[in-house]
Amino acid sequence: MITVKSRAELDKMAKASEVVVAALKAAHDILEPGVTTAALNREVRKTVESRGCRPAFLGYRGFPAATCVSVNEEVVHGIPSERRSLAEGDIVGIDVGVEYNGYFGDAAFTMPVGDAEPETDALLKRGKFCLDEAIKKALEGNRLGDISNTIQTGAESAGYNVVRDFVGHGIGSNLHEEPQIPNFGPAGKGPRLKAGMTLALEPMLMTGDWRVTVLGDNWTVVTRDGAPAVHFEHTVVVGKNEPEVLTIGWEEFMALYFEQTVGAPYTVEAV
Ligand code: MG
């Protein structure tokens, strides 16, 4: 069942989401050549815990870190490591989930370390475009397949592929709830969306083949052909007239890179 959240529940999710964005900013702010992925993870964990929240990925099915950091051909679920230093031209995906008072927020972006190659730059911008377009479909009366199809069409029309094996998801009092949200599929199919449903939309695009492999660490998902991949995610509330983006704000500190997402900013009540 896909649950519809009350205003009180949305407020808690908005607070969790605000901390997600703060943690993403903390990681973004130290991102430069030479930094380790473990250092990014430390910044995320510190930021989340200092705000009285819990990093939702830490310990999730045994995941050993507060954040997933996925570099270049790593699509999602990369494990931060002291041995992995970032280099100029790498692209790094940072994914953060936060629990606040039993409610969750989840968001991710991918960005270059220093300057990206033009082809990588185009892939990054297309990934963000697909997320923005998908968010516009989070309206009451639409079908879930309208979101999936928008992502697939946005990617494939530019010559990219979408991941088949991993999906977006409902979110709320669980990190992962119904429904599963594939990044592909026909429009006009699937459950009808209702205002107050909360969805983590997360396009994953690659320049090459869509097939992926999970590494021996049982987490890191890589493209099978080694081509680079990107991942963007927002936690979104389905709206009657317009969607609300709960994790809004990470575009602001990457203003040179990505423009503000569609969707009115959600106002967090004092908690
Ligand atoms: Mg997610």
PDB file of C-alpha atoms and ligand atoms in Angstrom:
ATOM      1  CA  MET A   1       0.000   0.000   0.000  1.00  0.00           C
ATOM      2  CA  ILE A   2       1.217   3.486  -0.819  1.00  0.00           C
ATOM      3  CA  THR A   3       0.555   5.676   2.199  1.00  0.00           C
ATOM      4  CA  VAL A   4      -0.632   9.278   2.138  1.00  0.00           C
ATOM      5  CA  LYS A   5       1.111  11.361   4.793  1.00  0.00           C
ATOM      6  CA  SER A   6      -0.466  13.839   7.160  1.00  0.00           C
ATOM      7  CA  ARG A   7       0.883  17.377   7.535  1.00  0.00           C
ATOM      8  CA  ALA A   8       2.486  16.354  10.842  1.00  0.00           C
ATOM      9  CA  GLU A   9       4.266  13.495   9.115  1.00  0.00           C
ATOM     10  CA  LEU A  10       5.380  15.732   6.255  1.00  0.00           C
ATOM     11  CA  ASP A  11       6.816  18.187   8.779  1.00  0.00           C
ATOM     12  CA  LYS A  12       9.009  15.454  10.240  1.00  0.00           C
ATOM     13  CA  MET A  13      10.077  14.353   6.786  1.00  0.00           C
ATOM     14  CA  ALA A  14      10.862  17.965   5.925  1.00  0.00           C
ATOM     15  CA  LYS A  15      13.082  18.248   8.999  1.00  0.00           C
ATOM     16  CA  ALA A  16      14.908  15.024   8.095  1.00  0.00           C
ATOM     17  CA  SER A  17      15.248  16.317   4.539  1.00  0.00           C
ATOM     18  CA  GLU A  18      16.656  19.647   5.697  1.00  0.00           C
ATOM     19  CA  VAL A  19      19.392  17.711   7.502  1.00  0.00           C
ATOM     20  CA  VAL A  20      20.009  15.604   4.375  1.00  0.00           C
ATOM     21  CA  VAL A  21      20.701  18.807   2.460  1.00  0.00           C
ATOM     22  CA  ALA A  22      22.966  20.156   5.226  1.00  0.00           C
ATOM     23  CA  ALA A  23      24.956  16.913   5.128  1.00  0.00           C
ATOM     24  CA  LEU A  24      25.240  17.003   1.347  1.00  0.00           C
ATOM     25  CA  LYS A  25      26.500  20.570   1.625  1.00  0.00           C
ATOM     26  CA  ALA A  26      29.102  19.583   4.207  1.00  0.00           C
ATOM     27  CA  ALA A  27      30.428  16.895   1.847  1.00  0.00           C
ATOM     28  CA  HIS A  28      30.265  19.246  -1.125  1.00  0.00           C
ATOM     29  CA  ASP A  29      32.260  21.888   0.746  1.00  0.00           C
ATOM     30  CA  ILE A  30      35.336  19.667   1.182  1.00  0.00           C
ATOM     31  CA  LEU A  31      35.166  18.098  -2.258  1.00  0.00           C
ATOM     32  CA  GLU A  32      38.502  18.687  -3.991  1.00  0.00           C
ATOM     33  CA  PRO A  33      41.277  16.625  -5.520  1.00  0.00           C
ATOM     34  CA  GLY A  34      43.012  14.514  -2.873  1.00  0.00           C
ATOM     35  CA  VAL A  35      40.093  14.211  -0.457  1.00  0.00           C
ATOM     36  CA  THR A  36      39.176  10.644   0.466  1.00  0.00           C
ATOM     37  CA  THR A  37      35.679   9.280   0.218  1.00  0.00           C
ATOM     38  CA  ALA A  38      35.986   8.392   3.914  1.00  0.00           C
ATOM     39  CA  ALA A  39      36.487  12.096   4.693  1.00  0.00           C
ATOM     40  CA  LEU A  40      33.240  12.912   2.882  1.00  0.00           C
ATOM     41  CA  ASN A  41      31.508  10.272   4.984  1.00  0.00           C
ATOM     42  CA  ARG A  42      32.865  11.756   8.226  1.00  0.00           C
ATOM     43  CA  GLU A  43      31.487  15.184   7.303  1.00  0.00           C
ATOM     44  CA  VAL A  44      28.086  13.694   6.563  1.00  0.00           C
ATOM     45  CA  ARG A  45      27.924  11.708   9.786  1.00  0.00           C
ATOM     46  CA  LYS A  46      29.045  14.645  11.917  1.00  0.00           C
ATOM     47  CA  THR A  47      26.519  16.966  10.295  1.00  0.00           C
ATOM     48  CA  VAL A  48      23.617  14.560  10.778  1.00  0.00           C
ATOM     49  CA  GLU A  49      24.410  13.539  14.348  1.00  0.00           C
ATOM     50  CA  SER A  50      25.145  17.101  15.502  1.00  0.00           C
ATOM     51  CA  ARG A  51      21.552  17.953  14.535  1.00  0.00           C
ATOM     52  CA  GLY A  52      20.079  15.204  16.666  1.00  0.00           C
ATOM     53  CA  CYS A  53      19.294  12.954  13.731  1.00  0.00           C
ATOM     54  CA  ARG A  54      20.421   9.506  12.678  1.00  0.00           C
ATOM     55  CA  PRO A  55      22.234   8.643   9.434  1.00  0.00           C
ATOM     56  CA  ALA A  56      19.729   6.213   7.952  1.00  0.00           C
ATOM     57  CA  PHE A  57      22.162   4.222   5.802  1.00  0.00           C
ATOM     58  CA  LEU A  58      24.531   3.404   8.684  1.00  0.00           C
ATOM     59  CA  GLY A  59      23.789  -0.212   9.585  1.00  0.00           C
ATOM     60  CA  TYR A  60      21.002  -0.514   7.004  1.00  0.00           C
ATOM     61  CA  ARG A  61      21.210  -4.191   6.022  1.00  0.00           C
ATOM     62  CA  GLY A  62      24.763  -3.983   7.353  1.00  0.00           C
ATOM     63  CA  PHE A  63      25.880  -0.973   5.270  1.00  0.00           C
ATOM     64  CA  PRO A  64      29.009   0.256   7.068  1.00  0.00           C
ATOM     65  CA  ALA A  65      28.805   4.049   6.520  1.00  0.00           C
ATOM     66  CA  ALA A  66      26.581   7.108   6.865  1.00  0.00           C
ATOM     67  CA  THR A  67      26.682   7.899   3.170  1.00  0.00           C
ATOM     68  CA  CYS A  68      27.096   6.147  -0.162  1.00  0.00           C
ATOM     69  CA  VAL A  69      29.909   7.641  -2.239  1.00  0.00           C
ATOM     70  CA  SER A  70      30.057   6.364  -5.811  1.00  0.00           C
ATOM     71  CA  VAL A  71      32.865   7.423  -8.155  1.00  0.00           C
ATOM     72  CA  ASN A  72      32.917   7.339 -11.987  1.00  0.00           C
ATOM     73  CA  GLU A  73      31.725   3.877 -13.111  1.00  0.00           C
ATOM     74  CA  GLU A  74      30.232   3.241  -9.667  1.00  0.00           C
ATOM     75  CA  VAL A  75      26.496   3.848 -10.042  1.00  0.00           C
ATOM     76  CA  VAL A  76      25.256   3.723  -6.438  1.00  0.00           C
ATOM     77  CA  HIS A  77      26.020   2.230  -3.010  1.00  0.00           C
ATOM     78  CA  GLY A  78      29.776   2.878  -3.043  1.00  0.00           C
ATOM     79  CA  ILE A  79      31.349   2.337   0.377  1.00  0.00           C
ATOM     80  CA  PRO A  80      33.503   5.271   1.575  1.00  0.00           C
ATOM     81  CA  SER A  81      37.147   4.332   2.028  1.00  0.00           C
ATOM     82  CA  GLU A  82      40.353   5.848   3.408  1.00  0.00           C
ATOM     83  CA  ARG A  83      42.114   4.309   0.420  1.00  0.00           C
ATOM     84  CA  ARG A  84      40.025   6.088  -2.189  1.00  0.00           C
ATOM     85  CA  SER A  85      41.267   9.603  -2.960  1.00  0.00           C
ATOM     86  CA  LEU A  86      39.417  11.686  -5.500  1.00  0.00           C
ATOM     87  CA  ALA A  87      41.224  13.108  -8.503  1.00  0.00           C
ATOM     88  CA  GLU A  88      40.540  16.056 -10.805  1.00  0.00           C
ATOM     89  CA  GLY A  89      37.962  15.010 -13.389  1.00  0.00           C
ATOM     90  CA  ASP A  90      36.382  12.249 -11.289  1.00  0.00           C
ATOM     91  CA  ILE A  91      32.627  12.408 -10.883  1.00  0.00           C
ATOM     92  CA  VAL A  92      31.366  11.617  -7.413  1.00  0.00           C
ATOM     93  CA  GLY A  93      27.839  10.685  -6.392  1.00  0.00           C
ATOM     94  CA  ILE A  94      26.952  11.394  -2.772  1.00  0.00           C
ATOM     95  CA  ASP A  95      23.761   9.871  -1.357  1.00  0.00           C
ATOM     96  CA  VAL A  96      22.482  10.652   2.148  1.00  0.00           C
ATOM     97  CA  GLY A  97      19.482   9.387   4.118  1.00  0.00           C
ATOM     98  CA  VAL A  98      18.421  10.805   7.490  1.00  0.00           C
ATOM     99  CA  GLU A  99      15.938   9.722  10.139  1.00  0.00           C
ATOM    100  CA  TYR A 100      14.293  12.318  12.352  1.00  0.00           C
ATOM    101  CA  ASN A 101      11.713  11.183  14.926  1.00  0.00           C
ATOM    102  CA  GLY A 102      10.872   8.087  12.941  1.00  0.00           C
ATOM    103  CA  TYR A 103      10.637   9.787   9.549  1.00  0.00           C
ATOM    104  CA  PHE A 104      13.050   9.831   6.645  1.00  0.00           C
ATOM    105  CA  GLY A 105      14.502  12.022   3.928  1.00  0.00           C
ATOM    106  CA  ASP A 106      16.778  10.820   1.125  1.00  0.00           C
ATOM    107  CA  ALA A 107      18.678  12.697  -1.586  1.00  0.00           C
ATOM    108  CA  ALA A 108      21.721  12.405  -3.813  1.00  0.00           C
ATOM    109  CA  PHE A 109      23.677  14.334  -6.399  1.00  0.00           C
ATOM    110  CA  THR A 110      26.623  13.668  -8.631  1.00  0.00           C
ATOM    111  CA  MET A 111      29.199  16.327  -9.404  1.00  0.00           C
ATOM    112  CA  PRO A 112      32.674  16.607 -10.849  1.00  0.00           C
ATOM    113  CA  VAL A 113      35.845  17.061  -8.840  1.00  0.00           C
ATOM    114  CA  GLY A 114      37.296  20.164 -10.467  1.00  0.00           C
ATOM    115  CA  ASP A 115      36.460  20.364 -14.148  1.00  0.00           C
ATOM    116  CA  ALA A 116      34.699  17.508 -15.913  1.00  0.00           C
ATOM    117  CA  GLU A 117      35.340  16.388 -19.477  1.00  0.00           C
ATOM    118  CA  PRO A 118      32.665  17.777 -21.828  1.00  0.00           C
ATOM    119  CA  GLU A 119      31.052  14.348 -22.296  1.00  0.00           C
ATOM    120  CA  THR A 120      30.870  13.811 -18.554  1.00  0.00           C
ATOM    121  CA  ASP A 121      29.482  17.274 -18.087  1.00  0.00           C
ATOM    122  CA  ALA A 122      26.703  16.520 -20.571  1.00  0.00           C
ATOM    123  CA  LEU A 123      25.836  13.286 -18.753  1.00  0.00           C
ATOM    124  CA  LEU A 124      25.653  15.112 -15.405  1.00  0.00           C
ATOM    125  CA  LYS A 125      23.360  17.785 -16.762  1.00  0.00           C
ATOM    126  CA  ARG A 126      21.103  15.240 -18.428  1.00  0.00           C
ATOM    127  CA  GLY A 127      20.828  13.265 -15.181  1.00  0.00           C
ATOM    128  CA  LYS A 128      19.688  16.366 -13.324  1.00  0.00           C
ATOM    129  CA  PHE A 129      17.311  17.227 -16.156  1.00  0.00           C
ATOM    130  CA  CYS A 130      15.688  13.798 -15.863  1.00  0.00           C
ATOM    131  CA  LEU A 131      15.147  14.321 -12.136  1.00  0.00           C
ATOM    132  CA  ASP A 132      13.579  17.743 -12.695  1.00  0.00           C
ATOM    133  CA  GLU A 133      11.282  16.395 -15.391  1.00  0.00           C
ATOM    134  CA  ALA A 134      10.286  13.433 -13.214  1.00  0.00           C
ATOM    135  CA  ILE A 135       9.414  15.738 -10.318  1.00  0.00           C
ATOM    136  CA  LYS A 136       7.004  17.658 -12.563  1.00  0.00           C
ATOM    137  CA  LYS A 137       5.027  14.414 -12.941  1.00  0.00           C
ATOM    138  CA  ALA A 138       4.503  13.999  -9.175  1.00  0.00           C
ATOM    139  CA  LEU A 139       0.937  15.278  -9.413  1.00  0.00           C
ATOM    140  CA  GLU A 140      -2.340  13.830  -8.201  1.00  0.00           C
ATOM    141  CA  GLY A 141      -4.075  11.887 -10.937  1.00  0.00           C
ATOM    142  CA  ASN A 142      -0.916  10.937 -12.816  1.00  0.00           C
ATOM    143  CA  ARG A 143       0.236   7.339 -12.868  1.00  0.00           C
ATOM    144  CA  LEU A 144       3.508   6.117 -11.423  1.00  0.00           C
ATOM    145  CA  GLY A 145       4.516   5.029 -14.927  1.00  0.00           C
ATOM    146  CA  ASP A 146       4.400   8.668 -16.028  1.00  0.00           C
ATOM    147  CA  ILE A 147       7.369   9.324 -13.740  1.00  0.00           C
ATOM    148  CA  SER A 148       9.246   6.212 -14.877  1.00  0.00           C
ATOM    149  CA  ASN A 149       8.670   6.940 -18.529  1.00  0.00           C
ATOM    150  CA  THR A 150       9.744  10.571 -18.190  1.00  0.00           C
ATOM    151  CA  ILE A 151      13.109   9.469 -16.800  1.00  0.00           C
ATOM    152  CA  GLN A 152      13.635   6.825 -19.456  1.00  0.00           C
ATOM    153  CA  THR A 153      12.643   9.140 -22.292  1.00  0.00           C
ATOM    154  CA  GLY A 154      14.785  11.967 -20.942  1.00  0.00           C
ATOM    155  CA  ALA A 155      17.825   9.701 -20.822  1.00  0.00           C
ATOM    156  CA  GLU A 156      17.376   7.759 -24.030  1.00  0.00           C
ATOM    157  CA  SER A 157      16.483  10.778 -26.157  1.00  0.00           C
ATOM    158  CA  ALA A 158      19.972  12.088 -25.357  1.00  0.00           C
ATOM    159  CA  GLY A 159      21.665   8.775 -26.109  1.00  0.00           C
ATOM    160  CA  TYR A 160      22.058   7.540 -22.524  1.00  0.00           C
ATOM    161  CA  ASN A 161      20.727   4.495 -20.744  1.00  0.00           C
ATOM    162  CA  VAL A 162      18.974   4.027 -17.407  1.00  0.00           C
ATOM    163  CA  VAL A 163      19.664   1.444 -14.728  1.00  0.00           C
ATOM    164  CA  ARG A 164      17.164  -1.428 -14.728  1.00  0.00           C
ATOM    165  CA  ASP A 165      18.242  -3.236 -11.559  1.00  0.00           C
ATOM    166  CA  PHE A 166      17.781  -0.433  -9.011  1.00  0.00           C
ATOM    167  CA  VAL A 167      14.765   1.779  -8.476  1.00  0.00           C
ATOM    168  CA  GLY A 168      13.423   4.805  -6.665  1.00  0.00           C
ATOM    169  CA  HIS A 169      10.998   4.190  -3.832  1.00  0.00           C
ATOM    170  CA  GLY A 170       8.291   5.396  -1.545  1.00  0.00           C
ATOM    171  CA  ILE A 171       9.636   6.947   1.671  1.00  0.00           C
ATOM    172  CA  GLY A 172       8.132   8.079   4.975  1.00  0.00           C
ATOM    173  CA  SER A 173       8.224   6.233   8.274  1.00  0.00           C
ATOM    174  CA  ASN A 174      10.512   3.779   6.468  1.00  0.00           C
ATOM    175  CA  LEU A 175      13.527   4.570   4.334  1.00  0.00           C
ATOM    176  CA  HIS A 176      12.087   2.324   1.638  1.00  0.00           C
ATOM    177  CA  GLU A 177       8.330   1.920   1.245  1.00  0.00           C
ATOM    178  CA  GLU A 178       5.984   1.057  -1.560  1.00  0.00           C
ATOM    179  CA  PRO A 179       5.971   1.740  -4.396  1.00  0.00           C
ATOM    180  CA  GLN A 180       9.116   0.750  -6.243  1.00  0.00           C
ATOM    181  CA  ILE A 181       9.780   3.413  -8.883  1.00  0.00           C
ATOM    182  CA  PRO A 182      11.657   2.085 -11.917  1.00  0.00           C
ATOM    183  CA  ASN A 183      13.537   4.553 -14.105  1.00  0.00           C
ATOM    184  CA  PHE A 184      11.905   3.024 -17.164  1.00  0.00           C
ATOM    185  CA  GLY A 185       8.541   1.755 -18.345  1.00  0.00           C
ATOM    186  CA  PRO A 186       5.398   2.839 -20.154  1.00  0.00           C
ATOM    187  CA  ALA A 187       3.521   6.040 -19.311  1.00  0.00           C
ATOM    188  CA  GLY A 188      -0.098   5.751 -18.226  1.00  0.00           C
ATOM    189  CA  LYS A 189       0.454   2.543 -16.242  1.00  0.00           C
ATOM    190  CA  GLY A 190       0.873   1.715 -12.575  1.00  0.00           C
ATOM    191  CA  PRO A 191      -0.757   3.112  -9.436  1.00  0.00           C
ATOM    192  CA  ARG A 192      -2.536   6.454  -9.619  1.00  0.00           C
ATOM    193  CA  LEU A 193      -0.778   9.140  -7.587  1.00  0.00           C
ATOM    194  CA  LYS A 194      -2.520  10.939  -4.729  1.00  0.00           C
ATOM    195  CA  ALA A 195      -1.563  14.180  -3.016  1.00  0.00           C
ATOM    196  CA  GLY A 196       0.475  13.444   0.114  1.00  0.00           C
ATOM    197  CA  MET A 197       2.262  10.376  -1.223  1.00  0.00           C
ATOM    198  CA  THR A 198       6.006  10.765  -0.689  1.00  0.00           C
ATOM    199  CA  LEU A 199       8.434   9.437  -3.261  1.00  0.00           C
ATOM    200  CA  ALA A 200      12.216   9.274  -3.523  1.00  0.00           C
ATOM    201  CA  LEU A 201      12.807   9.796  -7.246  1.00  0.00           C
ATOM    202  CA  GLU A 202      16.272   8.769  -8.314  1.00  0.00           C
ATOM    203  CA  PRO A 203      17.329   8.658 -11.954  1.00  0.00           C
ATOM    204  CA  MET A 204      20.521   6.671 -12.580  1.00  0.00           C
ATOM    205  CA  LEU A 205      21.993   7.204 -16.046  1.00  0.00           C
ATOM    206  CA  MET A 206      25.051   5.907 -17.799  1.00  0.00           C
ATOM    207  CA  THR A 207      26.825   6.688 -21.069  1.00  0.00           C
ATOM    208  CA  GLY A 208      27.197   3.000 -21.931  1.00  0.00           C
ATOM    209  CA  ASP A 209      25.276  -0.217 -21.527  1.00  0.00           C
ATOM    210  CA  TRP A 210      22.683  -0.374 -18.730  1.00  0.00           C
ATOM    211  CA  ARG A 211      23.954  -3.646 -17.283  1.00  0.00           C
ATOM    212  CA  VAL A 212      25.519  -3.405 -13.849  1.00  0.00           C
ATOM    213  CA  THR A 213      27.451  -5.655 -11.472  1.00  0.00           C
ATOM    214  CA  VAL A 214      27.679  -5.642  -7.691  1.00  0.00           C
ATOM    215  CA  LEU A 215      31.299  -5.799  -6.518  1.00  0.00           C
ATOM    216  CA  GLY A 216      32.661  -8.339  -4.035  1.00  0.00           C
ATOM    217  CA  ASP A 217      31.984  -5.926  -1.151  1.00  0.00           C
ATOM    218  CA  ASN A 218      28.308  -6.833  -1.782  1.00  0.00           C
ATOM    219  CA  TRP A 219      27.340  -3.165  -2.102  1.00  0.00           C
ATOM    220  CA  THR A 220      29.121  -1.172  -4.782  1.00  0.00           C
ATOM    221  CA  VAL A 221      27.138  -1.196  -8.026  1.00  0.00           C
ATOM    222  CA  VAL A 222      29.313  -0.587 -11.099  1.00  0.00           C
ATOM    223  CA  THR A 223      28.565  -0.416 -14.813  1.00  0.00           C
ATOM    224  CA  ARG A 224      29.615  -3.685 -16.385  1.00  0.00           C
ATOM    225  CA  ASP A 225      31.383  -1.923 -19.262  1.00  0.00           C
ATOM    226  CA  GLY A 226      33.145   0.585 -16.996  1.00  0.00           C
ATOM    227  CA  ALA A 227      31.386   3.604 -18.499  1.00  0.00           C
ATOM    228  CA  PRO A 228      30.615   6.503 -16.134  1.00  0.00           C
ATOM    229  CA  ALA A 229      27.220   6.766 -14.418  1.00  0.00           C
ATOM    230  CA  VAL A 230      25.378   9.498 -12.521  1.00  0.00           C
ATOM    231  CA  HIS A 231      22.706   9.465  -9.815  1.00  0.00           C
ATOM    232  CA  PHE A 232      20.377  12.255  -8.693  1.00  0.00           C
ATOM    233  CA  GLU A 233      17.663  11.992  -6.053  1.00  0.00           C
ATOM    234  CA  HIS A 234      15.067  14.134  -4.317  1.00  0.00           C
ATOM    235  CA  THR A 235      12.384  13.277  -1.758  1.00  0.00           C
ATOM    236  CA  VAL A 236       9.165  14.653  -3.221  1.00  0.00           C
ATOM    237  CA  VAL A 237       5.557  15.043  -2.056  1.00  0.00           C
ATOM    238  CA  VAL A 238       2.913  14.405  -4.708  1.00  0.00           C
ATOM    239  CA  GLY A 239       0.828  17.587  -4.968  1.00  0.00           C
ATOM    240  CA  LYS A 240      -2.654  18.464  -6.187  1.00  0.00           C
ATOM    241  CA  ASN A 241      -1.374  21.357  -8.248  1.00  0.00           C
ATOM    242  CA  GLU A 242       2.377  21.234  -7.863  1.00  0.00           C
ATOM    243  CA  PRO A 243       4.862  18.855  -6.291  1.00  0.00           C
ATOM    244  CA  GLU A 244       6.766  19.759  -3.129  1.00  0.00           C
ATOM    245  CA  VAL A 245      10.459  18.911  -3.001  1.00  0.00           C
ATOM    246  CA  LEU A 246      11.373  18.159   0.611  1.00  0.00           C
ATOM    247  CA  THR A 247      15.113  17.876   0.029  1.00  0.00           C
ATOM    248  CA  ILE A 248      15.174  21.141  -1.879  1.00  0.00           C
ATOM    249  CA  GLY A 249      18.339  23.180  -1.657  1.00  0.00           C
ATOM    250  CA  TRP A 250      21.313  21.217  -2.869  1.00  0.00           C
ATOM    251  CA  GLU A 251      21.043  22.958  -6.220  1.00  0.00           C
ATOM    252  CA  GLU A 252      21.755  26.231  -4.441  1.00  0.00           C
ATOM    253  CA  PHE A 253      25.269  25.373  -3.383  1.00  0.00           C
ATOM    254  CA  MET A 254      25.912  23.971  -6.821  1.00  0.00           C
ATOM    255  CA  ALA A 255      24.399  26.970  -8.532  1.00  0.00           C
ATOM    256  CA  LEU A 256      27.217  27.130 -11.025  1.00  0.00           C
ATOM    257  CA  TYR A 257      26.335  23.629 -11.989  1.00  0.00           C
ATOM    258  CA  PHE A 258      22.634  22.966 -11.626  1.00  0.00           C
ATOM    259  CA  GLU A 259      19.688  25.275 -11.543  1.00  0.00           C
ATOM    260  CA  GLN A 260      17.064  25.116  -8.839  1.00  0.00           C
ATOM    261  CA  THR A 261      14.745  22.154  -9.058  1.00  0.00           C
ATOM    262  CA  VAL A 262      11.108  22.674  -9.886  1.00  0.00           C
ATOM    263  CA  GLY A 263       8.691  22.459  -6.988  1.00  0.00           C
ATOM    264  CA  ALA A 264       7.870  25.008  -4.341  1.00  0.00           C
ATOM    265  CA  PRO A 265      10.185  24.950  -1.335  1.00  0.00           C
ATOM    266  CA  TYR A 266       8.573  23.323   1.643  1.00  0.00           C
ATOM    267  CA  THR A 267       8.480  25.470   4.774  1.00  0.00           C
ATOM    268  CA  VAL A 268       9.615  23.649   7.869  1.00  0.00           C
ATOM    269  CA  GLU A 269       7.691  24.517  10.991  1.00  0.00           C
ATOM    270  CA  ALA A 270       9.703  24.983  14.156  1.00  0.00           C
ATOM    271  CA  VAL A 271      10.387  21.567  15.655  1.00  0.00           C
TER     272      VAL A 271
HETATM  273 MG    MG B   1      16.803   6.431  -2.249  1.00  0.00          MG
END
